[in-house]
mmCIF file of C-alpha atoms in Angstrom:
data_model
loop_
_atom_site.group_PDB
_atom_site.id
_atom_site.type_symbol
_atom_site.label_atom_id
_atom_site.label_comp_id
_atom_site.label_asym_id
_atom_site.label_seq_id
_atom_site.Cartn_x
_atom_site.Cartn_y
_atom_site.Cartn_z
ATOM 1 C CA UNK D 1 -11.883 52.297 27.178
ATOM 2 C CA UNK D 2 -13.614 49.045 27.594
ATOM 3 C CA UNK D 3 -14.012 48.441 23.442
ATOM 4 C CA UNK D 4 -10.390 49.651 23.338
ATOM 5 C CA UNK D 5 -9.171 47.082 25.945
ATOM 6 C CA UNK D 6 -11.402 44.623 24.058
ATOM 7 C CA UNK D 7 -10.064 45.042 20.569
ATOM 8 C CA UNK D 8 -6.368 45.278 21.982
ATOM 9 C CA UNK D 9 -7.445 41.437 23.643
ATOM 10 C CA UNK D 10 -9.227 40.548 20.420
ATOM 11 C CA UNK D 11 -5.385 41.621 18.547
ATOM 12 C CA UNK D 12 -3.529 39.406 20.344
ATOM 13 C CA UNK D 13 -5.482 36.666 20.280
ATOM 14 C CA UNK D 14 -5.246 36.986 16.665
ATOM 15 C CA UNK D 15 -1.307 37.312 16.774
ATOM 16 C CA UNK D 16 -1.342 34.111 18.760
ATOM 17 C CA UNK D 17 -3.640 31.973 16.581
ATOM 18 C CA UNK D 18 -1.743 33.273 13.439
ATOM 19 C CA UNK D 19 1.847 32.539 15.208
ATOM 20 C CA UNK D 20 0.605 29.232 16.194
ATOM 21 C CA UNK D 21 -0.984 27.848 12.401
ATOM 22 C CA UNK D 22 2.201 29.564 11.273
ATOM 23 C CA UNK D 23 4.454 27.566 13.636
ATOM 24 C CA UNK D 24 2.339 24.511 13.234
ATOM 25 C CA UNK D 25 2.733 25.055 9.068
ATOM 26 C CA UNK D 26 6.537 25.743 9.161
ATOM 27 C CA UNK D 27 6.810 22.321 11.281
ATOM 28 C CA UNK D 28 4.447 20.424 9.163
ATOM 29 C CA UNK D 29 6.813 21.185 6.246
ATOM 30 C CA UNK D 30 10.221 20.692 8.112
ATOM 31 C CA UNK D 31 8.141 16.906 8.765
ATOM 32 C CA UNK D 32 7.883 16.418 5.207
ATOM 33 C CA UNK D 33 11.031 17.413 4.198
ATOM 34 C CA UNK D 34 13.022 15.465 6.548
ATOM 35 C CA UNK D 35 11.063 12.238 5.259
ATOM 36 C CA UNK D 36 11.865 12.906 1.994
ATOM 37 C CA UNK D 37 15.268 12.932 2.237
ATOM 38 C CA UNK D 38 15.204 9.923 4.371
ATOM 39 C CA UNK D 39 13.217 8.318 1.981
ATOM 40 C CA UNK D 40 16.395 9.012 -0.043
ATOM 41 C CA UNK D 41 18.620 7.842 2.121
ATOM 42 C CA UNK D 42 16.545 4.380 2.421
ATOM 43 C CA UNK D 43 18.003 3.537 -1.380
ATOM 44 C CA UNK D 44 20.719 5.431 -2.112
ATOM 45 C CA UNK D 45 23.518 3.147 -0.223
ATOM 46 C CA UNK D 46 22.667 0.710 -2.925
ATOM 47 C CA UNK D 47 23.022 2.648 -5.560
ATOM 48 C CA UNK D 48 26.004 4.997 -4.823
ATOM 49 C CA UNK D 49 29.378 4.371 -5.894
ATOM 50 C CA UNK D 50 31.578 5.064 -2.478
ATOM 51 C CA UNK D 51 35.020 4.675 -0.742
ATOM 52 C CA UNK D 52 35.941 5.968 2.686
ATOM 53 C CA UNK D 53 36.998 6.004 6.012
ATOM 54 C CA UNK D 54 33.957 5.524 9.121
ATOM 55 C CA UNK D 55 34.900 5.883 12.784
ATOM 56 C CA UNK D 56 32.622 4.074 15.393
ATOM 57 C CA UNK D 57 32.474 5.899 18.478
ATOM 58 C CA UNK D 58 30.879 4.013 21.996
ATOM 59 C CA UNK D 59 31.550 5.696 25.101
ATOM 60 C CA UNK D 60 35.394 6.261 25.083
ATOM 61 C CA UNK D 61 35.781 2.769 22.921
ATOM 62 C CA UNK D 62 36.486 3.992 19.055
ATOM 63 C CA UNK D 63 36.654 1.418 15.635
ATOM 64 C CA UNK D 64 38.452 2.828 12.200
ATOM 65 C CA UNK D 65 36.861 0.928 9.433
ATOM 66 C CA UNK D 66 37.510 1.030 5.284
ATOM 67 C CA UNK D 67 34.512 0.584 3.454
ATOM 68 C CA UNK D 68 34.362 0.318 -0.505
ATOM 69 C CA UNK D 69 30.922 -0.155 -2.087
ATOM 70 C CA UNK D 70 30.342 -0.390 -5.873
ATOM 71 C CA UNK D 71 27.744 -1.250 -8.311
ATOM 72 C CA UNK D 72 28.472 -3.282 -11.315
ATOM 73 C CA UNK D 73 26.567 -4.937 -14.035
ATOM 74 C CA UNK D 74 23.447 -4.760 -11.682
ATOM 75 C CA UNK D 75 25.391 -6.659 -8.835
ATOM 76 C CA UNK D 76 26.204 -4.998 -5.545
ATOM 77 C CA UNK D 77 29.486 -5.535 -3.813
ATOM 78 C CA UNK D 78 30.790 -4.061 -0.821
ATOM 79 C CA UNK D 79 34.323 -4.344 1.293
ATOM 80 C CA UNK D 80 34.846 -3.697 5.035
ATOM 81 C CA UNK D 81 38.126 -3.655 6.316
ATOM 82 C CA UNK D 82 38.474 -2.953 10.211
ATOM 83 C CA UNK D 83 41.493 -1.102 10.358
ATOM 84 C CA UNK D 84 41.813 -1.297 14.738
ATOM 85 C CA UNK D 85 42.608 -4.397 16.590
ATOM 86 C CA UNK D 86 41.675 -7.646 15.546
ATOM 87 C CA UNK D 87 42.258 -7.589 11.805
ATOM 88 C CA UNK D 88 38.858 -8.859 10.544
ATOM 89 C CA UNK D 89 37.235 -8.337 7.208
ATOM 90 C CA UNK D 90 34.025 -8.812 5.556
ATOM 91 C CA UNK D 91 32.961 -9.283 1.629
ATOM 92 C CA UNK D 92 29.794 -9.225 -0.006
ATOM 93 C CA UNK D 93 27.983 -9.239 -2.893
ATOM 94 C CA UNK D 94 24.230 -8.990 -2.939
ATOM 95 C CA UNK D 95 22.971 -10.554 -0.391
ATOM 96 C CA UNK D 96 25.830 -13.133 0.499
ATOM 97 C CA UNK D 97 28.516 -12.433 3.131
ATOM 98 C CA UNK D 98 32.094 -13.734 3.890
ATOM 99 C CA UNK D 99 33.317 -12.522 7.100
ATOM 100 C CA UNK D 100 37.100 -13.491 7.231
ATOM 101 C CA UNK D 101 39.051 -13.497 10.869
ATOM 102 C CA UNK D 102 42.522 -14.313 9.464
ATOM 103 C CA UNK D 103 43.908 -14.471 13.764
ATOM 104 C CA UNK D 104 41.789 -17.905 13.801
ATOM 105 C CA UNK D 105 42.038 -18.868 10.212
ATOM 106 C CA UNK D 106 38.045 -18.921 10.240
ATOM 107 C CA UNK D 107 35.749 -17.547 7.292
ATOM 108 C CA UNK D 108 32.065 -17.559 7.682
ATOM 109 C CA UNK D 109 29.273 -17.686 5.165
ATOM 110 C CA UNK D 110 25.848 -16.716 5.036
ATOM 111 C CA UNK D 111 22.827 -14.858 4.052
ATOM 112 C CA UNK D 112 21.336 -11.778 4.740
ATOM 113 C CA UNK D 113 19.931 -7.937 4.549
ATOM 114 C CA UNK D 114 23.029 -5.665 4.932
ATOM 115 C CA UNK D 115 20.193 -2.867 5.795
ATOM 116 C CA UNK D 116 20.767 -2.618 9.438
ATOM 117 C CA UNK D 117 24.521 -1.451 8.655
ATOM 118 C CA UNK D 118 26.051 1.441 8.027
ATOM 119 C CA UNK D 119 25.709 3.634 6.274
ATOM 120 C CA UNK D 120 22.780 1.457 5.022
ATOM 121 C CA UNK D 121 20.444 1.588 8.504
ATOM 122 C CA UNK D 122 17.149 2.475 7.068
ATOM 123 C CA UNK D 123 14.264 0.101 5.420
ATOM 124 C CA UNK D 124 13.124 0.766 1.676
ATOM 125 C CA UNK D 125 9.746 2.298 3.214
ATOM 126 C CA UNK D 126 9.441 4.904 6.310
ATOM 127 C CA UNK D 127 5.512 4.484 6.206
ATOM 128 C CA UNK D 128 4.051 4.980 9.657
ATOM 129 C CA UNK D 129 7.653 6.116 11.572
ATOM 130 C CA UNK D 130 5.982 9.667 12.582
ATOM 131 C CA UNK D 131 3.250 7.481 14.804
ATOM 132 C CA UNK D 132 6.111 6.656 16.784
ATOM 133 C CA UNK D 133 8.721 9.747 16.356
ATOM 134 C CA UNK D 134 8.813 13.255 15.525
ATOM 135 C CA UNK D 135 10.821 14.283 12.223
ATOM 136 C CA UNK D 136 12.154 17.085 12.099
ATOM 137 C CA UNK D 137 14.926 19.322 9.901
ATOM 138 C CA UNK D 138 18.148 20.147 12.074
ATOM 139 C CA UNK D 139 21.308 22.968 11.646
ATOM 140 C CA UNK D 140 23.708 22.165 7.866
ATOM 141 C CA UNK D 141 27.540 21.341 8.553
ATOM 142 C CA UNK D 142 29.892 19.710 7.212
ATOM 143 C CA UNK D 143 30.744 15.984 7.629
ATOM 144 C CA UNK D 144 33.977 14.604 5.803
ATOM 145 C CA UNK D 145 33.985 17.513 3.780
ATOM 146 C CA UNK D 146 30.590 17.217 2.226
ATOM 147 C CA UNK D 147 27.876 19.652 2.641
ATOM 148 C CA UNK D 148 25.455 17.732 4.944
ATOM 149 C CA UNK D 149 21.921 18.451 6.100
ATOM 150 C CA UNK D 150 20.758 17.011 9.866
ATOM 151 C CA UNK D 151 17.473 15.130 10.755
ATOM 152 C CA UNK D 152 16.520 14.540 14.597
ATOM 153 C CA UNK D 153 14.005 12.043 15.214
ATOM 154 C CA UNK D 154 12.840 12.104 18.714
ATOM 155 C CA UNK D 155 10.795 9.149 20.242
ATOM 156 C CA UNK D 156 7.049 9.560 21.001
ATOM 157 C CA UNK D 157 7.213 7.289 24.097
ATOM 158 C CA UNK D 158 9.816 5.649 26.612
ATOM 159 C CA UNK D 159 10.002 2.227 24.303
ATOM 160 C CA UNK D 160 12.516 3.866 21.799
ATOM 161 C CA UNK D 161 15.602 5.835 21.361
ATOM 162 C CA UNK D 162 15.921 8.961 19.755
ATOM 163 C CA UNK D 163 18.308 9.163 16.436
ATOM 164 C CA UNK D 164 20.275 12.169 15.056
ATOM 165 C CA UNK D 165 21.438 11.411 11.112
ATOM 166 C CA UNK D 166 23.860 13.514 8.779
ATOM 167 C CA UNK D 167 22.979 13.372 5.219
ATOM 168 C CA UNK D 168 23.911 14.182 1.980
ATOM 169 C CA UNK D 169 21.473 15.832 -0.134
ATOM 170 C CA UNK D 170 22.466 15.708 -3.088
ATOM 171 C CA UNK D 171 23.214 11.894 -3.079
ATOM 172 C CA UNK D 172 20.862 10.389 -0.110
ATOM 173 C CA UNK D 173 24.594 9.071 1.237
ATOM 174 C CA UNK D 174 24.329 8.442 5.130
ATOM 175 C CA UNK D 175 27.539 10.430 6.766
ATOM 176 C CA UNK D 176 26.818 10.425 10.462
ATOM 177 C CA UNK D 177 24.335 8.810 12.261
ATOM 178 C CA UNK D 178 23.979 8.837 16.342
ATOM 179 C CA UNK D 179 21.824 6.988 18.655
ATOM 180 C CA UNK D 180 20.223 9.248 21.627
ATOM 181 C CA UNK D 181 19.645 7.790 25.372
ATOM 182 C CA UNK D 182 16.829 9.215 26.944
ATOM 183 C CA UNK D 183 18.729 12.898 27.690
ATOM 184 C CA UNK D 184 19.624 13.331 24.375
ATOM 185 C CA UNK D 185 23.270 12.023 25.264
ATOM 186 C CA UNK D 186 25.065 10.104 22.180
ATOM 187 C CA UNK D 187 24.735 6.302 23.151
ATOM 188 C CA UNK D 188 26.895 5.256 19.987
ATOM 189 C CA UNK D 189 27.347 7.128 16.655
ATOM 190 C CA UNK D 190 29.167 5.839 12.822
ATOM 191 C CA UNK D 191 30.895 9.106 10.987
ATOM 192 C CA UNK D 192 32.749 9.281 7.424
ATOM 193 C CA UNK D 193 36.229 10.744 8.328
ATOM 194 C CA UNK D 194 36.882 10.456 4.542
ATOM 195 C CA UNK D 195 35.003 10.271 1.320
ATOM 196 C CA UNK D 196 34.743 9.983 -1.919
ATOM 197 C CA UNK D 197 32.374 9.131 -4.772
ATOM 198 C CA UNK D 198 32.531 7.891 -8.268
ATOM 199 C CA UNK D 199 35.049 5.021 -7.659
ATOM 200 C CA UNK D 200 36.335 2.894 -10.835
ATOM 201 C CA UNK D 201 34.194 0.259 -11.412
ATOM 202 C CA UNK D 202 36.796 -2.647 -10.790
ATOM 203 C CA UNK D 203 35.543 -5.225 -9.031
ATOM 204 C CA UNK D 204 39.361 -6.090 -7.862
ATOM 205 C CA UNK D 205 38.764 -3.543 -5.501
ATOM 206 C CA UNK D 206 36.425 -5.292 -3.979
ATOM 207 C CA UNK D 207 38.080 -8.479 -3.432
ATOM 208 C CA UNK D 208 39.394 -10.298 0.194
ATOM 209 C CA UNK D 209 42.531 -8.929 0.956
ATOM 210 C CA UNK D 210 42.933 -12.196 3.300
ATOM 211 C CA UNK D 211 41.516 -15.071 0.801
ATOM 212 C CA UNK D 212 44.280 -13.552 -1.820
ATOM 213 C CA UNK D 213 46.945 -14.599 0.743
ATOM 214 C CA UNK D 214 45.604 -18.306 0.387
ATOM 215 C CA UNK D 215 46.032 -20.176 3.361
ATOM 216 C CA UNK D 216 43.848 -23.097 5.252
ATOM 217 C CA UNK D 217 40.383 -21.724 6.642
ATOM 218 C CA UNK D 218 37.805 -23.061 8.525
ATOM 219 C CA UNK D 219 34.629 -22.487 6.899
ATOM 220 C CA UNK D 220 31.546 -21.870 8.410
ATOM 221 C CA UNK D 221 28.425 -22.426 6.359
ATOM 222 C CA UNK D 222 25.550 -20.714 8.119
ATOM 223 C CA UNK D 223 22.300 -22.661 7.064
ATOM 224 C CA UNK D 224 19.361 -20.654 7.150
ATOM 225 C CA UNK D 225 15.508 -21.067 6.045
ATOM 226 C CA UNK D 226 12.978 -18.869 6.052
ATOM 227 C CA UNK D 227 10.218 -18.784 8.471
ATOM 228 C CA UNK D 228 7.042 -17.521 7.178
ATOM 229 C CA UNK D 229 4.204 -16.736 9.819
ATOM 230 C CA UNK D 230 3.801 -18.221 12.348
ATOM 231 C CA UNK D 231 5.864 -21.125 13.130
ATOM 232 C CA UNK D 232 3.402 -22.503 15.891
ATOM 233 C CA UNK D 233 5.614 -23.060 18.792
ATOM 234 C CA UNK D 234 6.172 -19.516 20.435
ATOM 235 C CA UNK D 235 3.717 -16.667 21.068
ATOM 236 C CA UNK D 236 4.831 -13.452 22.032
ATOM 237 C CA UNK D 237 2.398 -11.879 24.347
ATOM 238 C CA UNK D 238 4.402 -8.008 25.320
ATOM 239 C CA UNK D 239 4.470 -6.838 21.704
ATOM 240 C CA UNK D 240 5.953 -3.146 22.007
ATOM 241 C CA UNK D 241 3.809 -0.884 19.972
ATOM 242 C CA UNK D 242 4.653 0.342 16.796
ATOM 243 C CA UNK D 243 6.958 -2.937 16.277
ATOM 244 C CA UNK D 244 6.372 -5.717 13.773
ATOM 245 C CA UNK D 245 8.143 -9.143 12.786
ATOM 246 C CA UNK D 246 9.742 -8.278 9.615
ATOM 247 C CA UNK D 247 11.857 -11.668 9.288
ATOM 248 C CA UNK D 248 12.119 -15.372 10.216
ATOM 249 C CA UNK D 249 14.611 -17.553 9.799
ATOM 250 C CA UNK D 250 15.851 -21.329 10.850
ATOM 251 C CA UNK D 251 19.746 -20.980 11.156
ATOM 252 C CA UNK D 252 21.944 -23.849 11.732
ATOM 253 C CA UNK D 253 25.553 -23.165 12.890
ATOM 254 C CA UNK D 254 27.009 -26.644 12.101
ATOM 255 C CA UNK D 255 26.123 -29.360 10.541
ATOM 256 C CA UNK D 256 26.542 -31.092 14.173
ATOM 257 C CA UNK D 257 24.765 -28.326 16.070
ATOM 258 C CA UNK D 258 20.740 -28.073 16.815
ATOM 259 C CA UNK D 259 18.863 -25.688 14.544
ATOM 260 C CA UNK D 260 17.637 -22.318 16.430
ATOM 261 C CA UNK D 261 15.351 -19.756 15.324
ATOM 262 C CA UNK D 262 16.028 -15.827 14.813
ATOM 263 C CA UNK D 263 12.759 -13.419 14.662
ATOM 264 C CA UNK D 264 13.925 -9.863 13.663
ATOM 265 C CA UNK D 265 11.134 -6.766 14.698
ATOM 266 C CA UNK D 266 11.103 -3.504 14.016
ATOM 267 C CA UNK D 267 9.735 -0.407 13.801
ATOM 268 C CA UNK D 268 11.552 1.600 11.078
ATOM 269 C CA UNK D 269 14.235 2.563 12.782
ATOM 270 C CA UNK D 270 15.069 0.314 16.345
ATOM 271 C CA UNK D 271 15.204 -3.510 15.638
ATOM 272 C CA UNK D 272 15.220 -6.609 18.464
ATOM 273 C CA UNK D 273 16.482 -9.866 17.450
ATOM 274 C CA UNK D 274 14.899 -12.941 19.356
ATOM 275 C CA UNK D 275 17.226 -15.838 19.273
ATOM 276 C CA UNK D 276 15.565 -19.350 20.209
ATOM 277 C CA UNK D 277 17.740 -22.318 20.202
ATOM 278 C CA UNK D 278 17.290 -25.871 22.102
ATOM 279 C CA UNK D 279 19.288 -26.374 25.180
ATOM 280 C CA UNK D 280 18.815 -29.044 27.489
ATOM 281 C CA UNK D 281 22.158 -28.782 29.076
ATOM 282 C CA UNK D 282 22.168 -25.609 30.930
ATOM 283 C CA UNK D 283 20.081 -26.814 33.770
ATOM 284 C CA UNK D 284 18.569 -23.775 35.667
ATOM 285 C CA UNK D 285 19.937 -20.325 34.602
ATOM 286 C CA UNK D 286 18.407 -17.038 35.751
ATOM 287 C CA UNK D 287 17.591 -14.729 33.780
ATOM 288 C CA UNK D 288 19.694 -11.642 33.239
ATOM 289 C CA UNK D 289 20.298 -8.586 31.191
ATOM 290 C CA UNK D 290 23.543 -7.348 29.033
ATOM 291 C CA UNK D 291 24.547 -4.531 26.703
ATOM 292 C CA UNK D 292 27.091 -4.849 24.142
ATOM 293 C CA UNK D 293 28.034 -0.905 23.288
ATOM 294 C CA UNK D 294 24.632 0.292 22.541
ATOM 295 C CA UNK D 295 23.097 -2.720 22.489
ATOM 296 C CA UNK D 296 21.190 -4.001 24.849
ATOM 297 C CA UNK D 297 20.291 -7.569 25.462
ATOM 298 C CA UNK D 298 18.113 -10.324 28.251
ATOM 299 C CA UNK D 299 18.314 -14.026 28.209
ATOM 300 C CA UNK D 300 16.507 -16.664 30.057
ATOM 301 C CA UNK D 301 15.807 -20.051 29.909
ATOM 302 C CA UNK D 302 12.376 -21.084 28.646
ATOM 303 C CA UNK D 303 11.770 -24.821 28.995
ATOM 304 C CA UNK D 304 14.257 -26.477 27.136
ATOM 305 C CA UNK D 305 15.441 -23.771 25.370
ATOM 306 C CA UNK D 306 17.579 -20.814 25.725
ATOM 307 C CA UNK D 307 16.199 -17.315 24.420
ATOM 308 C CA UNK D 308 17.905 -13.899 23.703
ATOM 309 C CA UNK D 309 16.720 -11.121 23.247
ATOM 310 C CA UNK D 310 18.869 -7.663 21.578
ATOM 311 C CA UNK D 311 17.757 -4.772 20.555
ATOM 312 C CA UNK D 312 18.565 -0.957 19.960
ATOM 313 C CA UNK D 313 15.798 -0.157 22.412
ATOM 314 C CA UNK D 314 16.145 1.409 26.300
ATOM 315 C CA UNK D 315 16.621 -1.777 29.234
ATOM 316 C CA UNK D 316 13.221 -1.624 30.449
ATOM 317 C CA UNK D 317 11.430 -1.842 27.012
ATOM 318 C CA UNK D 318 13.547 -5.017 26.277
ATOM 319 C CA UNK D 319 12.862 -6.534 28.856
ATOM 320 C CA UNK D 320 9.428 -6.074 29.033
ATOM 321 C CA UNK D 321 9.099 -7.663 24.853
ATOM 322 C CA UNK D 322 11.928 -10.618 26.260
ATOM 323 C CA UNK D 323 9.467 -11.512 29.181
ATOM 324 C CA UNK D 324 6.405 -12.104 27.171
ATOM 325 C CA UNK D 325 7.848 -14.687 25.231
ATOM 326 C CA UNK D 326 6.322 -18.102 26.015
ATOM 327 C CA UNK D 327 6.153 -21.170 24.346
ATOM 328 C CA UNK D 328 2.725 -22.416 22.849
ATOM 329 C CA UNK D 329 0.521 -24.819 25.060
ATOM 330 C CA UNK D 330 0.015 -27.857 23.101
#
C-alpha cells in the first residue's frame, strides 16, 4: 500500500514537472514569436505603401486623422490630415516636417525621428525590452478589415506601462496599439478604421492641401543641434532602470528666443522628454505635475532655468526621474 501510495506521489510529481517545462516551453516560444513580429513591425512603417483612416481614443476625448504614407525613389513621404476640430496638417519627407495650422496662418519647420508616431512607435532594435516586460502572443481579430495578430507586453515593475498592439502579419503594419494603466485599463489607444495598401506612387498625393491654397504664413524655423554626450551642465542622478538617453539636441524657437535643450530616454517602448531652457523671469514657481491625455508631465524651476519633464510613464516614476535632475557644481 505504502509503494503504491509512493509511486501514485512519484506520478504526479512527474505530471507536474512535465506540465510545468511544457508550460514554460510553450511560453518561451509565444516570447519569441511575439518579438519577431515586433521586430517587423520596428521597419515595416517605412517601407509600406499605406492610406487610411486612424481614430485616437483618450478617455471619452476621440481624434479622426487621414494618413497617406508612400515610398518613392528611396525617399519617404508621409501626410496627416486631422480631420476633427482645429484643421491642422502635417507633411514630411524623410526626416523633415511641416506642420501647417491654417486658423493662425502659422507653418512650422523642423527636424526629427517620426518613430514615436503612429503607426511608427517602435525603435529599429527591441534588444533588451524582455528585462523590463513580458512578451507574449494574444487572441487574432480583425482590425479595419485585416487579419491581425495581438501582442501584450506587460511591465516587470511599477516604472512602466503595460502596451497591447494589433498587427499585421503579413506586412509588420501597426493597426491598433493601446497603452495600459496599472489595472490593465486602456489609458489611450490609435486604431485604423480604414485601410488600404499598395497606393499609386504619386507624390501629389502627398502634397499640403493648405500650402496649395497659397496664402501669407508665418514660418517657424526650429533650429536644432545635436548634443552628443554629455553636455557638462546637468547630471541626472534618479535614472529609472532599464532607460537610456537616446538623443540630444539644442533647439532654438526664434531667432530672438534663448536656446533650450531637449534629452529624449527610453527604454524601447516608454520615452520621457527633458526640456531645459533659461528663464530668469519666472521668479519662484513650485513645482507641479500635469498630464496631457496619456501623458504625463512635472516642471520646476532649477536655478535659472525652467525644466519639464513628459513621459509615457505612471506619475510617481516621473516624478521621481524629474526630481533628480540637478545642475552640475562648477
Amino acid at each position: 500500500m505504502k509503494n503504491t501510495s509512493r509511486r501514485i506521489c512519484l506520478l504526479c510529481l512527474g505530471w507536474l514537472v512535465h506540465g510545468t517545462l511544457a508550460y514554460a516551453e510553450q511560453h518561451q516560444a509565444s516570447s519569441g514569436e511575439a518579438l519577431l513580429l515586433l521586430q517587423k513591425v520596428a521597419t515595416a512603417a517605412q517601407k509600406v505603401t499605406y492610406s487610411g483612416v486612424f481614430v485616437y481614443q483618450n478617455g471619452s476625448r476621440s481624434e479622426t486623422s487621414r494618413i497617406t504614407h508612400l515610398i518613392d525613389g528611396g525617399n519617404e513621404f508621409e501626410r496627416l490630415e486631422v480631420l476633427d476640430g482645429s484643421p491642422r496638417e502635417v507633411m514630411r519627407r524623410n526626416d523633415e516636417v511641416r506642420c501647417f495650422l491654417p486658423e493662425s496662418k502659422m507653418l512650422i519647420v523642423e527636424q526629427r525621428n517620426a518613430r514615436s508616431l503612429f503607426p511608427t512607435l517602435l525603435p529599429g532594435t527591441l534588444a533588451g525590452l524582455t528585462e523590463y516586460y513580458h512578451v507574449r502572443k494574444g487572441a487574432a481579430g480583425r482590425i479595419a478589415g485585416v487579419e491581425s495578430q495581438s501582442i501584450q507586453i506587460d511591465p516587470r515593475d511599477e516604472f512602466r506601462y503595460g502596451h497591447q498592439f494589433w498587427i499585421d502579419p503579413q506586412t509588420g503594419l501597426l493597426l491598433k496599439a493601446s497603452l495600459l494603466n496599472e489595472n490593465g485599463q486602456p489609458l489611450e489607444s490609435f486604431a485604423f478604421t480604414e485601410l488600404r495598401y499598395g497606393v499609386p506612387p504619386d507624390v501629389d498625393a502627398v502634397k499640403a492641401r493648405f500650402e496649395a491654397k497659397g496664402g501669407n504664413w508665418q514660418v517657424q524655423q526650429m533650429r536644432s543641434s545635436e548634443v552628443k554626450g554629455d553636455d557638462g551642465q546637468w547630471l541626472i542622478k534618479a535614472m529609472l532602470p532599464g532607460f537610456r538617453r537616446v538623443s540630444g539636441a539644442r533647439r532654438q524657437l526664434r531667432a530672438d528666443a534663448p536656446e533650450g535643450m531637449q534629452l529624449i530616454f527610453s527604454d524601447g517602448l516608454a520615452s520621457i522628454s527633458v526640456f531645459i531652457e533659461p528663464d530668469a523671469s519666472r521668479g519662484n514657481e513650485e513645482a507641479r505635475a500635469f498630464s496631457m491625455g496619456a501623458v504625463n508631465g512635472y516642471r520646476r524651476r532649477i536655478a535659472d532655468h525652467l525644466v519639464i519633464v513628459m513621459g509615457d510613464v505612471p506619475p510617481s516614476a516621473l516624478r521621481r526621474f524629474a526630481d533628480g535632475i540637478e545642475p552640475k557644481r562648477k
